Amino acid sequence: MLLFYKTKNFALTRKIICRVIIFTAVGLMSLSWLPVKASEAADVASLLRNFTWRSIGPANMGGRISDIQALDDDYRVVIVASASGGVWKSTNAGTTWTPIFDTYGSASIGAIAIFQKDPNIIWVGTGEANVRNSVSWGDGIYKSTDGGQTFVKMGLKDTHHIAKIVTHPTDPDVVYVAAQGHLWGYTGQRGLFKTTDGGKTWVKLTKGLPDDGRTGCTEIELDPHHPDVLYCAFWERIRYPYRFLSGGPNGGIFKSTDGGQTWRRLTEGLPRGDIGRIGLAIYRQNPQIIMAIVEHGYQPRPGTKEYEDMSKLGSGVYRSEDGGETWTFLNRYNNRPFYYSQIYINPLDDQLVYAMGTRAMVSTDGGRTFKEGMPGIAGDFHVMWLDPHGRDRFYVGNDKGVSLTHDQGLHFNFFDNFAIGQIYAISVDMRDPYYVYVGLQDNGVWGGPGNSRDFNGILNDHWFKFHSGDGFYTAIDPTNWTVVYSESQNGRLRRNHALFRQQSVNITPRQENTYNWQEVIPQPVDKDHPVVRKNWNTPFILSPHNPHTIYYGANYLFKSVDRGDHWRVISPDLSTNDPKKTFRESGGLTRDVTGAETHCTITTISESSLKAGLIWAGTDDGQIWLTRNDGQTWEKVSSNLRGIPPGLWVTRVEASHFDEQTAYVTIDGHRSDIFQPFVFKTADFGQSWVNITSNLPQGHCVHVIREDLINPSLLFVGTEFGVFASLDGGKNWFPFGQGLPTVAVHDLVIHPRDGDLIAGTHGRSVWIVDDITPLQQMRGDFWEQDFVLFKNRRVTKWEAVSRGATRGHQLFIGRNPLSMSQVPPSNSPTRISNSAAIHFYLREKTQQPLELRILKPEGRIVKQALIEAEEGFNRYWWDLRFDPSKEEVKIFRQKVNALFDHLREKIKGRLVQEWEGLRQKWNKAKRVEEMNKVSEELMRKFRYLIDRQYFVRPLQGPEAEAGTYIIEMEVKGKVFRSLLAIREDPLKNQSIVDYDQ
């Protein structure tokens, strides 16, 4: 902010410009920053309300789906539960989708239900039931009585994971809820719950059901012909950070014939002993037919005699045709039961059975044999909705989203028109405009632009994929954007080319490419305790001092100085190396050792940008280490943390950009059943730590922290439910930005050149807040100022590089920067209209509008505007056009007057009154904006009465050319000035693109 008292001596202007340019270039880095007195602002979040999030996708790959429900009598009305991206509704069979659960407690959804007699009644159970290592949790059950426009929380807050909701077919007040309960501990609520008053009160059903505090309900089915007849399944499971265990003595299938008052366990023909997860299905035409997919410990290998001997009951598919009294063991298929365990019977053909799994399995003989089905859509199938009136029509959901078939799965319509990507980590390159790179749950690594230059916005066309698998960390060489590094599950590291994307080199550290492997790493004692362990989400970073240098974290830290071709181990084992936690065994009844539970590993790495070789590392078992000499010696500093249980997961270490001694740490306890935020700061190399969690809400476990690159008092954290910011170094936090849905934010990046804040969400893909440079300028005395006119970020006159053409409505459209116009797809491409954001802060709202003037360097005023400013942060959008000349205004008024006269001769009745009202507005209109508003309203209301020669285009002045402009505002007799630089699109100066790697 620059302050000058009003003067007409524009000879000083050039000196002002020179000083501003110098100040802008170097002044920010030399300011003495002080903590912002945020307590003086009544509500910081509301004062900064004009910072807005925009969604850019990707939507190409979808995301994990946990439930699908549609109207029995109209399949076009469908509601989809995303595993961690909220609830979506379509009324046109998926052509378009509307998010209907964006502002509620959790984006993790386990189950949904529609009361078919009145589809305005919708139930949403939060907390996904497919409880993999990265699963989020919920906060109870919600109800809508207006078709999803609004929801009310109805209780069961501490169930965490709701697996199924069933409504009574005729009584809207009777609802059953299957709650698995807490995943990471034997706490909270679990079991089968019933309401008879529409959710006002709930009763836990226990008579004849397990109530041991360990076993929860995972399935509930209701006989559609006799609604007092119910079937449910109970399941005991527990997760630790290092192991998952499925199965227990009290699991099984239970039946009630009195509306849930009493239950008995069904056993005839079912396996005995410990039981794991169970999926149930009931045949609509004949509810005596029930099918179950049961997890059990007896799982002989395919191809053996034991496998063929179906008299030995075990894990697999069972069928009953007498209401569950007796069961027949049909098939041993049961793929990863903890993640799938869903079975379906076609409502019009009981021989047509579907079993969900890594592949979709289909049986045409009632479940005796299965074949792989549903070609053309990717795997990891979780849920179906089958049309009760159309045998061949169904929706299916998997890790890649939702699809619809009308021909029994031979062909599908895949819905890539809503963004529910589950991002683990993000990065950005230094292209202009920049690209964003993301690693996704089971959908690989993708890249796409933060600004597409397309007049429609950011489309799926603009995103591209590098490779499959679970995608995690990415990094881009800041000096050569074609070099992209990516990592997938279990630490596989690749070096890719941004243009030739499938050309990649495996650069994972291993014995053959690591110089000192045998010297440092001991020989394994046994195969069940690996010596080198890599987290499912293995971290790596490029050194801020040399992009050819890479640091890679297993349980040892590796370093490469040649872009990953060769490595050296530079640390001891930085984990606790606890043999209980490193034991390579997981799954419980069904062994499931994929690497997702690999523990005692490095989870975060940060090198100081101030000193090469000053490196912080954190682990999943609570260790924090520091080396000041590039790994020659290490110091454990986690023991100096106070006030938290030991051994909790370190999610992020962030080295300060301003002080070598300073770093920030976030710690997540949810994997130990501790649901609270932990954020710490050290200013003495970890010798002591200050808890800066402050007023972050309880339950908001923290995934990431970022210190601003310009203002050391500005911090951001991504939590399980959103983004928070602090302007005083963590003393006070506030929710940041408008428009971001409730969602887990796993990563944040501040673009080093453009000053955008980019969020990687685990459920809603990528979101961006454009231009946080005003926050970077909020220095110590900021809140004491009556008015602040911020320095402005450079503005670009982006040109359109658009595909064009109409393409219907089934498409995803992400938002380009808010400074760019955006229109729906149309036949003819059009130019982009660009705007400049002019930011200012007003301590108290003024009675009169504020006047803004934009001047050329020689002092000529080219734009004037009156701004109805609000208290707090304000943003004025200048359309990069000068005010029209007096002559242009005169001609425009003559044309509009002629239009009024032309219409007066044609109208009568009530239209005359509307015409007179607009005429009065027109006579009062003095400013360009006012005149355009009246003329546009006049054209819209009387469009079909206007002869072509009377059509009037909006009044516009000439377009601002590239150059430097002075922004001037006057408040309480003081004139405030800043500069605004405008440039042409850099493409205009680009003649040769160098793609050399």
mmCIF file of C-alpha atoms in Angstrom, residues 214-409:
data_model
loop_
_atom_site.group_PDB
_atom_site.id
_atom_site.type_symbol
_atom_site.label_atom_id
_atom_site.label_comp_id
_atom_site.label_asym_id
_atom_site.label_seq_id
_atom_site.Cartn_x
_atom_site.Cartn_y
_atom_site.Cartn_z
ATOM 1 C CA ARG A 214 -16.509 -54.570 19.221
ATOM 2 C CA THR A 215 -18.959 -55.917 16.626
ATOM 3 C CA GLY A 216 -20.958 -53.533 14.487
ATOM 4 C CA CYS A 217 -23.750 -53.901 11.959
ATOM 5 C CA THR A 218 -22.664 -53.870 8.328
ATOM 6 C CA GLU A 219 -25.837 -54.947 6.473
ATOM 7 C CA ILE A 220 -29.613 -54.696 6.809
ATOM 8 C CA GLU A 221 -32.247 -56.031 4.402
ATOM 9 C CA LEU A 222 -36.025 -55.782 4.700
ATOM 10 C CA ASP A 223 -38.627 -58.133 3.249
ATOM 11 C CA PRO A 224 -40.567 -55.818 0.871
ATOM 12 C CA HIS A 225 -43.730 -57.950 1.226
ATOM 13 C CA HIS A 226 -43.536 -58.372 5.011
ATOM 14 C CA PRO A 227 -41.652 -55.326 6.387
ATOM 15 C CA ASP A 228 -41.475 -56.745 9.927
ATOM 16 C CA VAL A 229 -39.163 -59.443 8.572
ATOM 17 C CA LEU A 230 -35.566 -58.234 8.570
ATOM 18 C CA TYR A 231 -32.106 -59.672 8.019
ATOM 19 C CA CYS A 232 -28.885 -58.098 9.199
ATOM 20 C CA ALA A 233 -25.187 -58.929 9.303
ATOM 21 C CA PHE A 234 -22.706 -58.068 12.052
ATOM 22 C CA TRP A 235 -18.959 -57.663 11.620
ATOM 23 C CA GLU A 236 -16.029 -57.130 13.938
ATOM 24 C CA ARG A 237 -13.080 -55.236 12.480
ATOM 25 C CA ILE A 238 -10.319 -52.997 13.757
ATOM 26 C CA ARG A 239 -7.586 -50.968 12.134
ATOM 27 C CA TYR A 240 -4.244 -49.980 13.530
ATOM 28 C CA PRO A 241 -1.786 -47.797 11.619
ATOM 29 C CA TYR A 242 0.233 -50.943 10.929
ATOM 30 C CA ARG A 243 -2.428 -53.686 10.649
ATOM 31 C CA PHE A 244 -6.035 -54.446 9.746
ATOM 32 C CA LEU A 245 -7.952 -57.277 11.397
ATOM 33 C CA SER A 246 -11.286 -58.571 10.118
ATOM 34 C CA GLY A 247 -13.461 -61.142 11.868
ATOM 35 C CA GLY A 248 -14.701 -62.152 15.278
ATOM 36 C CA PRO A 249 -16.771 -64.723 17.159
ATOM 37 C CA ASN A 250 -19.962 -62.658 17.243
ATOM 38 C CA GLY A 251 -20.267 -61.877 13.564
ATOM 39 C CA GLY A 252 -22.923 -63.504 11.433
ATOM 40 C CA ILE A 253 -26.401 -63.249 9.884
ATOM 41 C CA PHE A 254 -29.440 -62.536 12.050
ATOM 42 C CA LYS A 255 -33.198 -62.518 11.406
ATOM 43 C CA SER A 256 -36.144 -60.722 13.002
ATOM 44 C CA THR A 257 -39.846 -61.326 12.366
ATOM 45 C CA ASP A 258 -41.174 -58.608 14.683
ATOM 46 C CA GLY A 259 -39.743 -55.391 13.285
ATOM 47 C CA GLY A 260 -36.424 -55.770 15.059
ATOM 48 C CA GLN A 261 -37.645 -56.291 18.614
ATOM 49 C CA THR A 262 -36.050 -59.736 18.776
ATOM 50 C CA TRP A 263 -33.445 -61.497 16.658
ATOM 51 C CA ARG A 264 -31.982 -64.950 16.201
ATOM 52 C CA ARG A 265 -28.795 -66.008 14.516
ATOM 53 C CA LEU A 266 -29.077 -68.010 11.292
ATOM 54 C CA THR A 267 -26.669 -70.938 11.238
ATOM 55 C CA GLU A 268 -27.987 -73.857 9.198
ATOM 56 C CA GLY A 269 -25.684 -74.297 6.232
ATOM 57 C CA LEU A 270 -23.455 -71.340 7.181
ATOM 58 C CA PRO A 271 -19.842 -71.624 8.362
ATOM 59 C CA ARG A 272 -19.106 -71.662 12.069
ATOM 60 C CA GLY A 273 -16.376 -69.964 14.019
ATOM 61 C CA ASP A 274 -15.093 -66.448 13.483
ATOM 62 C CA ILE A 275 -16.997 -64.586 10.781
ATOM 63 C CA GLY A 276 -15.910 -61.491 8.858
ATOM 64 C CA ARG A 277 -17.743 -59.071 6.623
ATOM 65 C CA ILE A 278 -21.013 -60.199 5.023
ATOM 66 C CA GLY A 279 -23.064 -58.798 2.175
ATOM 67 C CA LEU A 280 -26.773 -59.644 1.831
ATOM 68 C CA ALA A 281 -29.302 -59.480 -1.009
ATOM 69 C CA ILE A 282 -33.016 -60.266 -1.062
ATOM 70 C CA TYR A 283 -35.009 -61.114 -4.181
ATOM 71 C CA ARG A 284 -37.867 -58.659 -4.686
ATOM 72 C CA GLN A 285 -40.233 -61.044 -6.448
ATOM 73 C CA ASN A 286 -39.811 -63.774 -3.830
ATOM 74 C CA PRO A 287 -38.234 -62.543 -0.575
ATOM 75 C CA GLN A 288 -37.700 -66.120 0.557
ATOM 76 C CA ILE A 289 -34.686 -66.094 -1.750
ATOM 77 C CA ILE A 290 -31.710 -64.511 -0.021
ATOM 78 C CA MET A 291 -28.071 -64.485 -0.980
ATOM 79 C CA ALA A 292 -25.015 -63.786 1.106
ATOM 80 C CA ILE A 293 -21.338 -63.329 0.467
ATOM 81 C CA VAL A 294 -19.583 -64.380 3.662
ATOM 82 C CA GLU A 295 -16.005 -63.889 4.869
ATOM 83 C CA HIS A 296 -14.618 -66.852 6.783
ATOM 84 C CA GLY A 297 -11.173 -68.096 7.697
ATOM 85 C CA TYR A 298 -11.361 -71.280 5.633
ATOM 86 C CA GLN A 299 -10.049 -70.253 2.204
ATOM 87 C CA PRO A 300 -8.363 -73.113 0.338
ATOM 88 C CA ARG A 301 -6.257 -72.305 -2.700
ATOM 89 C CA PRO A 302 -8.006 -72.477 -6.093
ATOM 90 C CA GLY A 303 -7.165 -75.653 -7.995
ATOM 91 C CA THR A 304 -6.803 -77.836 -4.924
ATOM 92 C CA LYS A 305 -9.076 -80.694 -3.853
ATOM 93 C CA GLU A 306 -10.052 -78.740 -0.776
ATOM 94 C CA TYR A 307 -11.203 -75.865 -2.957
ATOM 95 C CA GLU A 308 -13.419 -78.159 -5.020
ATOM 96 C CA ASP A 309 -14.935 -79.841 -1.984
ATOM 97 C CA MET A 310 -17.965 -77.618 -1.304
ATOM 98 C CA SER A 311 -18.961 -79.686 1.735
ATOM 99 C CA LYS A 312 -16.280 -77.820 3.667
ATOM 100 C CA LEU A 313 -17.904 -74.471 4.365
ATOM 101 C CA GLY A 314 -15.816 -71.347 4.177
ATOM 102 C CA SER A 315 -15.554 -67.937 2.612
ATOM 103 C CA GLY A 316 -17.804 -67.452 -0.404
ATOM 104 C CA VAL A 317 -21.353 -67.188 -1.799
ATOM 105 C CA TYR A 318 -24.388 -68.716 -0.065
ATOM 106 C CA ARG A 319 -28.029 -68.948 -1.071
ATOM 107 C CA SER A 320 -31.220 -69.558 0.884
ATOM 108 C CA GLU A 321 -34.655 -70.196 -0.607
ATOM 109 C CA ASP A 322 -36.561 -70.505 2.651
ATOM 110 C CA GLY A 323 -36.090 -67.121 4.265
ATOM 111 C CA GLY A 324 -32.682 -67.899 5.700
ATOM 112 C CA GLU A 325 -33.620 -71.045 7.598
ATOM 113 C CA THR A 326 -31.214 -73.136 5.549
ATOM 114 C CA TRP A 327 -28.364 -72.149 3.244
ATOM 115 C CA THR A 328 -26.500 -73.741 0.342
ATOM 116 C CA PHE A 329 -22.824 -73.066 -0.250
ATOM 117 C CA LEU A 330 -22.489 -72.283 -3.976
ATOM 118 C CA ASN A 331 -19.142 -70.693 -4.764
ATOM 119 C CA ARG A 332 -15.879 -69.844 -3.014
ATOM 120 C CA TYR A 333 -15.529 -66.460 -4.724
ATOM 121 C CA ASN A 334 -14.964 -63.632 -2.221
ATOM 122 C CA ASN A 335 -12.483 -61.002 -3.326
ATOM 123 C CA ARG A 336 -11.014 -58.676 -0.646
ATOM 124 C CA PRO A 337 -14.107 -58.841 1.563
ATOM 125 C CA PHE A 338 -13.214 -55.861 3.763
ATOM 126 C CA TYR A 339 -13.289 -53.615 0.667
ATOM 127 C CA TYR A 340 -16.176 -55.139 -1.291
ATOM 128 C CA SER A 341 -18.555 -57.799 0.147
ATOM 129 C CA GLN A 342 -21.563 -56.697 -1.872
ATOM 130 C CA ILE A 343 -23.887 -59.073 -3.709
ATOM 131 C CA TYR A 344 -27.008 -58.290 -5.738
ATOM 132 C CA ILE A 345 -29.922 -60.232 -7.246
ATOM 133 C CA ASN A 346 -31.548 -58.869 -10.357
ATOM 134 C CA PRO A 347 -35.051 -57.789 -9.233
ATOM 135 C CA LEU A 348 -36.650 -59.508 -12.247
ATOM 136 C CA ASP A 349 -34.481 -62.641 -12.498
ATOM 137 C CA ASP A 350 -33.261 -64.492 -9.414
ATOM 138 C CA GLN A 351 -30.730 -66.451 -11.473
ATOM 139 C CA LEU A 352 -28.917 -63.258 -12.441
ATOM 140 C CA VAL A 353 -26.555 -62.482 -9.560
ATOM 141 C CA TYR A 354 -23.746 -59.928 -9.284
ATOM 142 C CA ALA A 355 -20.771 -60.042 -6.901
ATOM 143 C CA MET A 356 -18.681 -56.911 -6.461
ATOM 144 C CA GLY A 357 -14.907 -57.082 -6.331
ATOM 145 C CA THR A 358 -11.754 -56.012 -8.106
ATOM 146 C CA ARG A 359 -13.684 -57.319 -11.098
ATOM 147 C CA ALA A 360 -17.457 -57.345 -11.482
ATOM 148 C CA MET A 361 -18.537 -60.978 -11.414
ATOM 149 C CA VAL A 362 -21.839 -62.076 -12.953
ATOM 150 C CA SER A 363 -23.708 -65.350 -12.482
ATOM 151 C CA THR A 364 -26.562 -66.576 -14.688
ATOM 152 C CA ASP A 365 -27.262 -69.699 -12.653
ATOM 153 C CA GLY A 366 -28.213 -68.271 -9.288
ATOM 154 C CA GLY A 367 -24.674 -67.919 -7.969
ATOM 155 C CA ARG A 368 -23.209 -71.358 -8.680
ATOM 156 C CA THR A 369 -20.753 -70.062 -11.272
ATOM 157 C CA PHE A 370 -19.450 -66.579 -11.996
ATOM 158 C CA LYS A 371 -17.777 -64.938 -14.961
ATOM 159 C CA GLU A 372 -16.206 -61.547 -15.277
ATOM 160 C CA GLY A 373 -18.661 -58.991 -16.618
ATOM 161 C CA MET A 374 -19.125 -55.291 -17.241
ATOM 162 C CA PRO A 375 -16.372 -54.740 -19.823
ATOM 163 C CA GLY A 376 -15.210 -51.257 -20.733
ATOM 164 C CA ILE A 377 -15.295 -49.691 -17.272
ATOM 165 C CA ALA A 378 -12.436 -49.907 -14.808
ATOM 166 C CA GLY A 379 -12.340 -52.136 -11.751
ATOM 167 C CA ASP A 380 -12.825 -52.119 -7.981
ATOM 168 C CA PHE A 381 -16.608 -52.422 -7.985
ATOM 169 C CA HIS A 382 -18.549 -51.479 -4.847
ATOM 170 C CA VAL A 383 -22.222 -50.846 -5.453
ATOM 171 C CA MET A 384 -25.160 -51.283 -7.851
ATOM 172 C CA TRP A 385 -28.699 -50.055 -8.255
ATOM 173 C CA LEU A 386 -30.852 -52.345 -10.396
ATOM 174 C CA ASP A 387 -33.992 -51.063 -12.081
ATOM 175 C CA PRO A 388 -37.023 -53.033 -10.790
ATOM 176 C CA HIS A 389 -38.825 -52.380 -14.085
ATOM 177 C CA GLY A 390 -35.971 -52.991 -16.513
ATOM 178 C CA ARG A 391 -34.016 -56.227 -16.283
ATOM 179 C CA ASP A 392 -31.095 -54.930 -18.317
ATOM 180 C CA ARG A 393 -30.733 -51.466 -16.763
ATOM 181 C CA PHE A 394 -28.542 -50.671 -13.786
ATOM 182 C CA TYR A 395 -26.152 -48.132 -12.319
ATOM 183 C CA VAL A 396 -22.823 -49.385 -11.017
ATOM 184 C CA GLY A 397 -20.212 -47.620 -8.907
ATOM 185 C CA ASN A 398 -16.545 -48.409 -8.471
ATOM 186 C CA ASP A 399 -13.273 -46.682 -7.617
ATOM 187 C CA LYS A 400 -13.553 -44.860 -10.939
ATOM 188 C CA GLY A 401 -17.026 -43.372 -10.490
ATOM 189 C CA VAL A 402 -20.532 -44.145 -11.762
ATOM 190 C CA SER A 403 -21.775 -45.761 -14.976
ATOM 191 C CA LEU A 404 -25.187 -46.634 -16.429
ATOM 192 C CA THR A 405 -26.049 -49.505 -18.735
ATOM 193 C CA HIS A 406 -29.265 -50.281 -20.611
ATOM 194 C CA ASP A 407 -28.109 -53.620 -22.027
ATOM 195 C CA GLN A 408 -27.078 -55.684 -19.013
ATOM 196 C CA GLY A 409 -23.540 -54.345 -18.864
#
